[in-house]
PDB file of C-alpha atoms in Angstrom:
ATOM      1  CA  ASP A   1      -0.356  -0.049   0.271  1.00 57.00           C
ATOM      2  CA  THR A   2       1.407   3.284  -1.104  1.00 80.00           C
ATOM      3  CA  GLY A   3       1.325   5.838   1.888  1.00 94.00           C
ATOM      4  CA  VAL A   4       0.283   9.649   1.886  1.00 97.00           C
ATOM      5  CA  SER A   5       2.669  11.691  -0.421  1.00 97.00           C
ATOM      6  CA  GLN A   6       3.708  15.156  -0.249  1.00 98.00           C
ATOM      7  CA  ASP A   7       5.305  17.483  -2.424  1.00 97.00           C
ATOM      8  CA  PRO A   8       7.656  19.380  -2.264  1.00 97.00           C
ATOM      9  CA  ARG A   9       8.984  18.487   0.996  1.00 97.00           C
ATOM     10  CA  HIS A  10      10.673  21.616   1.492  1.00 97.00           C
ATOM     11  CA  LYS A  11       9.986  25.180   0.236  1.00 98.00           C
ATOM     12  CA  ILE A  12      11.762  28.469   0.971  1.00 98.00           C
ATOM     13  CA  THR A  13      10.205  31.329  -0.282  1.00 98.00           C
ATOM     14  CA  LYS A  14      10.405  35.272  -0.199  1.00 98.00           C
ATOM     15  CA  ARG A  15       7.386  37.168   1.982  1.00 98.00           C
ATOM     16  CA  GLY A  16       4.855  38.230  -0.702  1.00 97.00           C
ATOM     17  CA  GLN A  17       5.443  34.916  -2.795  1.00 98.00           C
ATOM     18  CA  ASN A  18       2.949  32.549  -3.541  1.00 98.00           C
ATOM     19  CA  VAL A  19       3.382  28.890  -3.295  1.00 98.00           C
ATOM     20  CA  THR A  20       1.543  25.547  -3.649  1.00 98.00           C
ATOM     21  CA  PHE A  21       1.363  22.264  -2.157  1.00 98.00           C
ATOM     22  CA  ARG A  22       0.225  19.148  -3.208  1.00 98.00           C
ATOM     23  CA  CYS A  23      -0.671  16.070  -1.601  1.00 98.00           C
ATOM     24  CA  ASP A  24      -1.428  12.740  -2.723  1.00 97.00           C
ATOM     25  CA  PRO A  25      -3.633  10.385  -0.487  1.00 97.00           C
ATOM     26  CA  ILE A  26      -3.785   7.160   0.052  1.00 96.00           C
ATOM     27  CA  SER A  27      -5.959   5.681  -3.263  1.00 92.00           C
ATOM     28  CA  GLU A  28      -9.168   4.082  -1.746  1.00 89.00           C
ATOM     29  CA  HIS A  29      -8.902   7.310   1.099  1.00 94.00           C
ATOM     30  CA  ASN A  30     -11.996   9.314   0.566  1.00 94.00           C
ATOM     31  CA  ARG A  31     -11.477  11.644   3.258  1.00 95.00           C
ATOM     32  CA  LEU A  32      -8.678  14.426   3.157  1.00 97.00           C
ATOM     33  CA  TYR A  33      -7.328  16.588   5.456  1.00 97.00           C
ATOM     34  CA  TRP A  34      -4.648  19.506   5.743  1.00 98.00           C
ATOM     35  CA  TYR A  35      -2.721  20.459   9.316  1.00 98.00           C
ATOM     36  CA  ARG A  36      -0.399  22.999  10.030  1.00 97.00           C
ATOM     37  CA  GLN A  37       2.521  22.259  12.770  1.00 97.00           C
ATOM     38  CA  THR A  38       4.365  25.004  14.199  1.00 96.00           C
ATOM     39  CA  LEU A  39       7.496  24.171  16.086  1.00 92.00           C
ATOM     40  CA  GLY A  40       6.743  22.155  19.420  1.00 91.00           C
ATOM     41  CA  GLN A  41       3.105  22.246  19.010  1.00 94.00           C
ATOM     42  CA  GLY A  42       0.841  19.620  18.198  1.00 96.00           C
ATOM     43  CA  PRO A  43      -0.998  19.683  14.309  1.00 97.00           C
ATOM     44  CA  GLU A  44      -3.940  21.929  13.899  1.00 97.00           C
ATOM     45  CA  PHE A  45      -6.575  21.554  11.503  1.00 97.00           C
ATOM     46  CA  LEU A  46      -6.926  23.553   8.533  1.00 97.00           C
ATOM     47  CA  THR A  47      -9.394  21.929   6.220  1.00 97.00           C
ATOM     48  CA  TYR A  48     -11.192  18.898   5.258  1.00 95.00           C
ATOM     49  CA  PHE A  49     -12.360  17.288   2.102  1.00 95.00           C
ATOM     50  CA  GLN A  50     -15.246  14.508   1.502  1.00 94.00           C
ATOM     51  CA  ASN A  51     -14.145  13.298  -1.695  1.00 93.00           C
ATOM     52  CA  GLU A  52     -13.748  16.459  -4.070  1.00 93.00           C
ATOM     53  CA  ALA A  53     -16.209  18.546  -1.588  1.00 94.00           C
ATOM     54  CA  GLN A  54     -14.574  21.137   1.273  1.00 94.00           C
ATOM     55  CA  LEU A  55     -16.817  20.843   3.976  1.00 93.00           C
ATOM     56  CA  GLU A  56     -14.973  22.377   6.477  1.00 93.00           C
ATOM     57  CA  LYS A  57     -12.679  24.874   7.184  1.00 94.00           C
ATOM     58  CA  SER A  58     -10.561  26.568  10.386  1.00 93.00           C
ATOM     59  CA  ARG A  59     -10.309  30.115  11.236  1.00 89.00           C
ATOM     60  CA  LEU A  60      -7.082  29.685  10.926  1.00 83.00           C
ATOM     61  CA  LEU A  61      -7.463  29.223   7.018  1.00 86.00           C
ATOM     62  CA  SER A  62      -7.071  33.079   6.119  1.00 89.00           C
ATOM     63  CA  ASP A  63      -8.358  34.092   2.946  1.00 93.00           C
ATOM     64  CA  ARG A  64      -4.411  33.876   1.618  1.00 96.00           C
ATOM     65  CA  PHE A  65      -4.949  30.286   1.987  1.00 96.00           C
ATOM     66  CA  SER A  66      -7.390  28.409  -0.558  1.00 96.00           C
ATOM     67  CA  ALA A  67      -7.366  24.429  -1.068  1.00 97.00           C
ATOM     68  CA  GLU A  68      -8.721  22.390  -3.765  1.00 96.00           C
ATOM     69  CA  ARG A  69      -9.163  18.528  -4.401  1.00 96.00           C
ATOM     70  CA  PRO A  70     -10.624  19.009  -8.239  1.00 91.00           C
ATOM     71  CA  LYS A  71     -11.362  15.161  -8.803  1.00 87.00           C
ATOM     72  CA  GLY A  72     -11.468  13.592  -5.407  1.00 85.00           C
ATOM     73  CA  SER A  73      -7.960  12.473  -5.664  1.00 91.00           C
ATOM     74  CA  PHE A  74      -5.232  14.708  -4.998  1.00 97.00           C
ATOM     75  CA  SER A  75      -5.378  18.020  -3.181  1.00 98.00           C
ATOM     76  CA  THR A  76      -3.618  21.520  -3.398  1.00 98.00           C
ATOM     77  CA  LEU A  77      -2.944  24.164  -0.743  1.00 98.00           C
ATOM     78  CA  GLU A  78      -2.219  27.684  -1.902  1.00 98.00           C
ATOM     79  CA  ILE A  79      -0.836  30.477   0.194  1.00 98.00           C
ATOM     80  CA  GLN A  80      -0.992  33.987  -1.387  1.00 97.00           C
ATOM     81  CA  ARG A  81       1.515  36.712  -0.402  1.00 97.00           C
ATOM     82  CA  THR A  82       3.065  34.895   1.878  1.00 98.00           C
ATOM     83  CA  GLU A  83       4.176  36.095   5.472  1.00 97.00           C
ATOM     84  CA  GLN A  84       6.920  35.185   7.906  1.00 96.00           C
ATOM     85  CA  GLY A  85       4.241  33.644  10.358  1.00 95.00           C
ATOM     86  CA  ASP A  86       3.142  31.130   7.587  1.00 97.00           C
ATOM     87  CA  SER A  87       6.402  29.319   8.278  1.00 97.00           C
ATOM     88  CA  ALA A  88       5.489  25.845   9.660  1.00 97.00           C
ATOM     89  CA  MET A  89       4.897  22.046   8.733  1.00 97.00           C
ATOM     90  CA  TYR A  90       2.092  21.410   6.382  1.00 98.00           C
ATOM     91  CA  LEU A  91       0.738  18.044   6.846  1.00 98.00           C
ATOM     92  CA  CYS A  92      -2.095  16.248   4.748  1.00 98.00           C
ATOM     93  CA  ALA A  93      -3.578  13.366   6.051  1.00 98.00           C
ATOM     94  CA  SER A  94      -6.493  10.794   4.620  1.00 97.00           C
ATOM     95  CA  SER A  95      -8.840   8.443   6.002  1.00 95.00           C
ATOM     96  CA  LYS A  96     -11.469   6.048   5.060  1.00 92.00           C
ATOM     97  CA  THR A  97     -15.079   7.026   5.373  1.00 85.00           C
ATOM     98  CA  GLN A  98     -16.016   5.112   8.632  1.00 82.00           C
ATOM     99  CA  ASP A  99     -16.785   7.262  11.367  1.00 82.00           C
ATOM    100  CA  GLY A 100     -13.694   7.522  13.555  1.00 86.00           C
ATOM    101  CA  ASP A 101     -11.108   6.072  11.465  1.00 92.00           C
ATOM    102  CA  PRO A 102      -7.699   6.602  11.757  1.00 95.00           C
ATOM    103  CA  GLN A 103      -5.767   9.408   9.525  1.00 97.00           C
ATOM    104  CA  TYR A 104      -2.641   8.554   7.930  1.00 97.00           C
ATOM    105  CA  PHE A 105      -0.173  11.254   7.335  1.00 97.00           C
ATOM    106  CA  GLY A 106       2.143  12.173   4.881  1.00 97.00           C
ATOM    107  CA  PRO A 107       5.698  13.612   5.574  1.00 96.00           C
ATOM    108  CA  GLY A 108       4.704  17.103   5.568  1.00 97.00           C
ATOM    109  CA  THR A 109       5.939  20.276   3.658  1.00 97.00           C
ATOM    110  CA  ARG A 110       8.140  22.315   5.567  1.00 97.00           C
ATOM    111  CA  LEU A 111       7.751  25.995   4.150  1.00 98.00           C
ATOM    112  CA  THR A 112      10.421  28.852   5.336  1.00 98.00           C
ATOM    113  CA  VAL A 113       9.459  32.244   4.307  1.00 98.00           C
ATOM    114  CA  THR A 114      12.193  34.733   4.762  1.00 97.00           C
TER     115      THR A 114
ATOM    116  CA  ALA B   1     -15.140  23.031  24.320  1.00 76.00           C
ATOM    117  CA  GLN B   2     -12.845  19.943  22.922  1.00 89.00           C
ATOM    118  CA  LYS B   3      -8.916  20.238  24.119  1.00 95.00           C
ATOM    119  CA  VAL B   4      -6.113  17.298  24.824  1.00 98.00           C
ATOM    120  CA  THR B   5      -3.774  18.050  27.319  1.00 98.00           C
ATOM    121  CA  GLN B   6      -0.481  16.482  27.772  1.00 98.00           C
ATOM    122  CA  ALA B   7       1.108  17.955  30.615  1.00 97.00           C
ATOM    123  CA  GLN B   8       4.486  16.368  30.358  1.00 97.00           C
ATOM    124  CA  THR B   9       6.211  18.252  27.854  1.00 97.00           C
ATOM    125  CA  GLU B  10       9.800  16.276  27.873  1.00 98.00           C
ATOM    126  CA  ILE B  11      10.466  12.643  29.987  1.00 98.00           C
ATOM    127  CA  SER B  12      14.183  11.359  29.704  1.00 98.00           C
ATOM    128  CA  VAL B  13      14.238   7.777  30.706  1.00 98.00           C
ATOM    129  CA  VAL B  14      17.426   5.207  30.468  1.00 98.00           C
ATOM    130  CA  GLU B  15      16.896   2.404  27.837  1.00 98.00           C
ATOM    131  CA  LYS B  16      15.086  -0.687  29.770  1.00 97.00           C
ATOM    132  CA  GLU B  17      13.157   1.855  31.832  1.00 98.00           C
ATOM    133  CA  ASP B  18       9.162   1.769  31.951  1.00 98.00           C
ATOM    134  CA  VAL B  19       7.842   4.955  31.374  1.00 98.00           C
ATOM    135  CA  THR B  20       4.171   5.974  30.971  1.00 98.00           C
ATOM    136  CA  LEU B  21       3.086   9.113  28.752  1.00 98.00           C
ATOM    137  CA  ASP B  22       0.042  10.910  30.649  1.00 98.00           C
ATOM    138  CA  CYS B  23      -3.166  12.116  28.647  1.00 98.00           C
ATOM    139  CA  VAL B  24      -6.210  14.277  29.771  1.00 98.00           C
ATOM    140  CA  TYR B  25      -9.240  15.202  27.511  1.00 98.00           C
ATOM    141  CA  GLU B  26     -12.217  17.083  27.474  1.00 96.00           C
ATOM    142  CA  THR B  27     -15.551  16.981  25.563  1.00 94.00           C
ATOM    143  CA  ARG B  28     -19.023  17.281  25.581  1.00 92.00           C
ATOM    144  CA  ASP B  29     -19.673  14.656  23.447  1.00 92.00           C
ATOM    145  CA  THR B  30     -20.737  11.101  24.262  1.00 91.00           C
ATOM    146  CA  THR B  31     -19.138   9.588  21.550  1.00 92.00           C
ATOM    147  CA  TYR B  32     -15.756  10.391  20.542  1.00 94.00           C
ATOM    148  CA  TYR B  33     -12.575   8.974  19.622  1.00 95.00           C
ATOM    149  CA  LEU B  34      -8.801   8.753  21.170  1.00 96.00           C
ATOM    150  CA  PHE B  35      -5.391   8.487  19.212  1.00 96.00           C
ATOM    151  CA  TRP B  36      -1.798   8.412  20.266  1.00 97.00           C
ATOM    152  CA  TYR B  37       0.469   9.388  17.305  1.00 98.00           C
ATOM    153  CA  LYS B  38       4.445   9.207  17.160  1.00 98.00           C
ATOM    154  CA  GLN B  39       6.523  11.443  15.738  1.00 97.00           C
ATOM    155  CA  PRO B  40      10.181  10.166  15.218  1.00 95.00           C
ATOM    156  CA  PRO B  41      13.036  12.766  14.440  1.00 90.00           C
ATOM    157  CA  SER B  42      12.353  11.983  10.629  1.00 87.00           C
ATOM    158  CA  GLY B  43       9.207  13.914  11.113  1.00 88.00           C
ATOM    159  CA  GLU B  44       6.152  11.725   9.651  1.00 92.00           C
ATOM    160  CA  LEU B  45       3.464  11.018  11.903  1.00 96.00           C
ATOM    161  CA  VAL B  46       2.928   7.331  12.525  1.00 96.00           C
ATOM    162  CA  PHE B  47      -0.583   6.016  13.903  1.00 96.00           C
ATOM    163  CA  LEU B  48      -0.586   4.048  16.927  1.00 96.00           C
ATOM    164  CA  ILE B  49      -3.783   3.520  18.417  1.00 94.00           C
ATOM    165  CA  ARG B  50      -7.258   4.482  18.401  1.00 93.00           C
ATOM    166  CA  ARG B  51      -9.888   3.781  20.814  1.00 93.00           C
ATOM    167  CA  ASN B  52     -13.691   4.920  21.191  1.00 92.00           C
ATOM    168  CA  SER B  53     -15.853   6.339  23.917  1.00 93.00           C
ATOM    169  CA  PHE B  54     -17.655   3.061  24.234  1.00 91.00           C
ATOM    170  CA  ASP B  55     -14.755   1.091  24.885  1.00 87.00           C
ATOM    171  CA  GLU B  56     -12.711   0.979  27.677  1.00 84.00           C
ATOM    172  CA  GLN B  57     -10.870  -2.091  27.581  1.00 84.00           C
ATOM    173  CA  ASN B  58      -6.915  -1.409  27.634  1.00 85.00           C
ATOM    174  CA  GLU B  59      -5.306  -2.638  25.172  1.00 86.00           C
ATOM    175  CA  ILE B  60      -1.669  -4.416  24.846  1.00 88.00           C
ATOM    176  CA  SER B  61       0.522  -4.272  21.915  1.00 89.00           C
ATOM    177  CA  GLY B  62       3.961  -5.627  22.471  1.00 93.00           C
ATOM    178  CA  ARG B  63       6.134  -3.330  24.755  1.00 95.00           C
ATOM    179  CA  TYR B  64       2.852  -0.769  24.411  1.00 95.00           C
ATOM    180  CA  SER B  65      -0.284  -0.604  26.206  1.00 94.00           C
ATOM    181  CA  TRP B  66      -3.164   1.474  26.561  1.00 94.00           C
ATOM    182  CA  ASN B  67      -5.003   2.509  29.782  1.00 95.00           C
ATOM    183  CA  PHE B  68      -8.283   4.362  29.120  1.00 95.00           C
ATOM    184  CA  GLN B  69     -10.363   5.934  32.012  1.00 94.00           C
ATOM    185  CA  LYS B  70     -13.651   7.463  31.282  1.00 93.00           C
ATOM    186  CA  SER B  71     -14.115   8.512  34.451  1.00 93.00           C
ATOM    187  CA  THR B  72     -10.850  10.579  34.872  1.00 95.00           C
ATOM    188  CA  SER B  73     -11.024  11.492  31.128  1.00 96.00           C
ATOM    189  CA  SER B  74      -7.433  10.010  30.397  1.00 97.00           C
ATOM    190  CA  PHE B  75      -6.010   7.917  27.812  1.00 96.00           C
ATOM    191  CA  ASN B  76      -2.445   7.478  29.443  1.00 97.00           C
ATOM    192  CA  PHE B  77       0.148   5.575  27.217  1.00 96.00           C
ATOM    193  CA  THR B  78       2.707   3.365  28.876  1.00 96.00           C
ATOM    194  CA  ILE B  79       6.183   1.776  27.492  1.00 97.00           C
ATOM    195  CA  THR B  80       7.281  -1.261  28.861  1.00 97.00           C
ATOM    196  CA  ALA B  81      11.364  -1.868  28.453  1.00 97.00           C
ATOM    197  CA  SER B  82      12.289   1.520  26.541  1.00 97.00           C
ATOM    198  CA  GLN B  83      14.418   1.385  23.727  1.00 97.00           C
ATOM    199  CA  VAL B  84      16.237   4.111  22.240  1.00 97.00           C
ATOM    200  CA  VAL B  85      14.285   3.890  18.886  1.00 96.00           C
ATOM    201  CA  ASP B  86      11.291   4.933  21.268  1.00 97.00           C
ATOM    202  CA  SER B  87      13.010   8.320  21.003  1.00 97.00           C
ATOM    203  CA  ALA B  88      10.116  10.643  19.729  1.00 98.00           C
ATOM    204  CA  VAL B  89       7.489  13.139  20.279  1.00 98.00           C
ATOM    205  CA  TYR B  90       4.137  11.365  21.270  1.00 98.00           C
ATOM    206  CA  PHE B  91       0.861  13.117  20.620  1.00 98.00           C
ATOM    207  CA  CYS B  92      -2.614  12.302  21.876  1.00 98.00           C
ATOM    208  CA  ALA B  93      -5.347  13.357  19.755  1.00 98.00           C
ATOM    209  CA  LEU B  94      -9.496  13.666  20.326  1.00 96.00           C
ATOM    210  CA  SER B  95     -11.782  13.384  17.614  1.00 95.00           C
ATOM    211  CA  GLU B  96     -15.802  13.918  18.258  1.00 90.00           C
ATOM    212  CA  GLY B  97     -18.759  11.858  17.068  1.00 81.00           C
ATOM    213  CA  GLY B  98     -20.389  15.135  16.570  1.00 80.00           C
ATOM    214  CA  ASP B  99     -18.113  16.670  14.515  1.00 81.00           C
ATOM    215  CA  SER B 100     -18.790  15.314  10.762  1.00 82.00           C
ATOM    216  CA  SER B 101     -15.135  16.109   9.599  1.00 86.00           C
ATOM    217  CA  TYR B 102     -13.966  13.754  12.376  1.00 90.00           C
ATOM    218  CA  LYS B 103     -11.184  16.375  12.864  1.00 94.00           C
ATOM    219  CA  LEU B 104      -8.182  15.464  15.052  1.00 96.00           C
ATOM    220  CA  ILE B 105      -7.558  17.664  17.946  1.00 97.00           C
ATOM    221  CA  PHE B 106      -4.063  17.487  19.276  1.00 98.00           C
ATOM    222  CA  GLY B 107      -2.174  17.576  22.320  1.00 98.00           C
ATOM    223  CA  SER B 108       1.087  19.544  22.350  1.00 97.00           C
ATOM    224  CA  GLY B 109       2.866  16.235  22.424  1.00 98.00           C
ATOM    225  CA  THR B 110       5.534  14.775  24.926  1.00 98.00           C
ATOM    226  CA  ARG B 111       9.191  14.651  23.917  1.00 98.00           C
ATOM    227  CA  LEU B 112      10.633  11.340  25.143  1.00 98.00           C
ATOM    228  CA  LEU B 113      14.157  10.917  25.178  1.00 98.00           C
ATOM    229  CA  VAL B 114      15.388   7.382  25.991  1.00 98.00           C
ATOM    230  CA  ARG B 115      19.159   6.761  26.771  1.00 97.00           C
ATOM    231  CA  PRO B 116      21.103   4.009  26.018  1.00 96.00           C
TER     232      PRO B 116
END
């Protein structure tokens, strides 16, 4: 079984630039989640997809952030006009559809905004 | 409001010692799920265990065991005969049955260092 993959693994960008991250979930998983993790903290929920529908967004997800899952398979997370406070690890996870199914995480994309 | 507290920020033990990681949760839901994840230095979160709120049976898997007590809202994790490879950050997490997304609410993690 192929796990969750994320690309790129690392991204360094200058403040004000736009960045886009990709997540490929486990193939039979319908649910897809994005989380953000800063140093010394647990991951925080950003947004959730059931198939191609984005069903929930955290208040953490400002209007500079947008996520898509166009065909219910891979997902992208875009950050526009990056700020230094956006520096973090961005984690993608996927799960099956049953309530409480465990989420399996990808390796993350570490974003550094200079 | 939902919350997960891991009061132990860092624990250091010598190899072969037993160690318990504490997790206390808050939720108003009667149906919920609790999880433990391991984050080794490589950074990828690894799923260890899930319990649902209706199953208070303790579980053992090799050197790992979990003690779920609804009366104290705790879900503690014990590693027996710890090994250097157990060194990692461990996260406890909660998802609520009343939340259709089943998003995970994480604690702040406990960093475990096992010294040889």
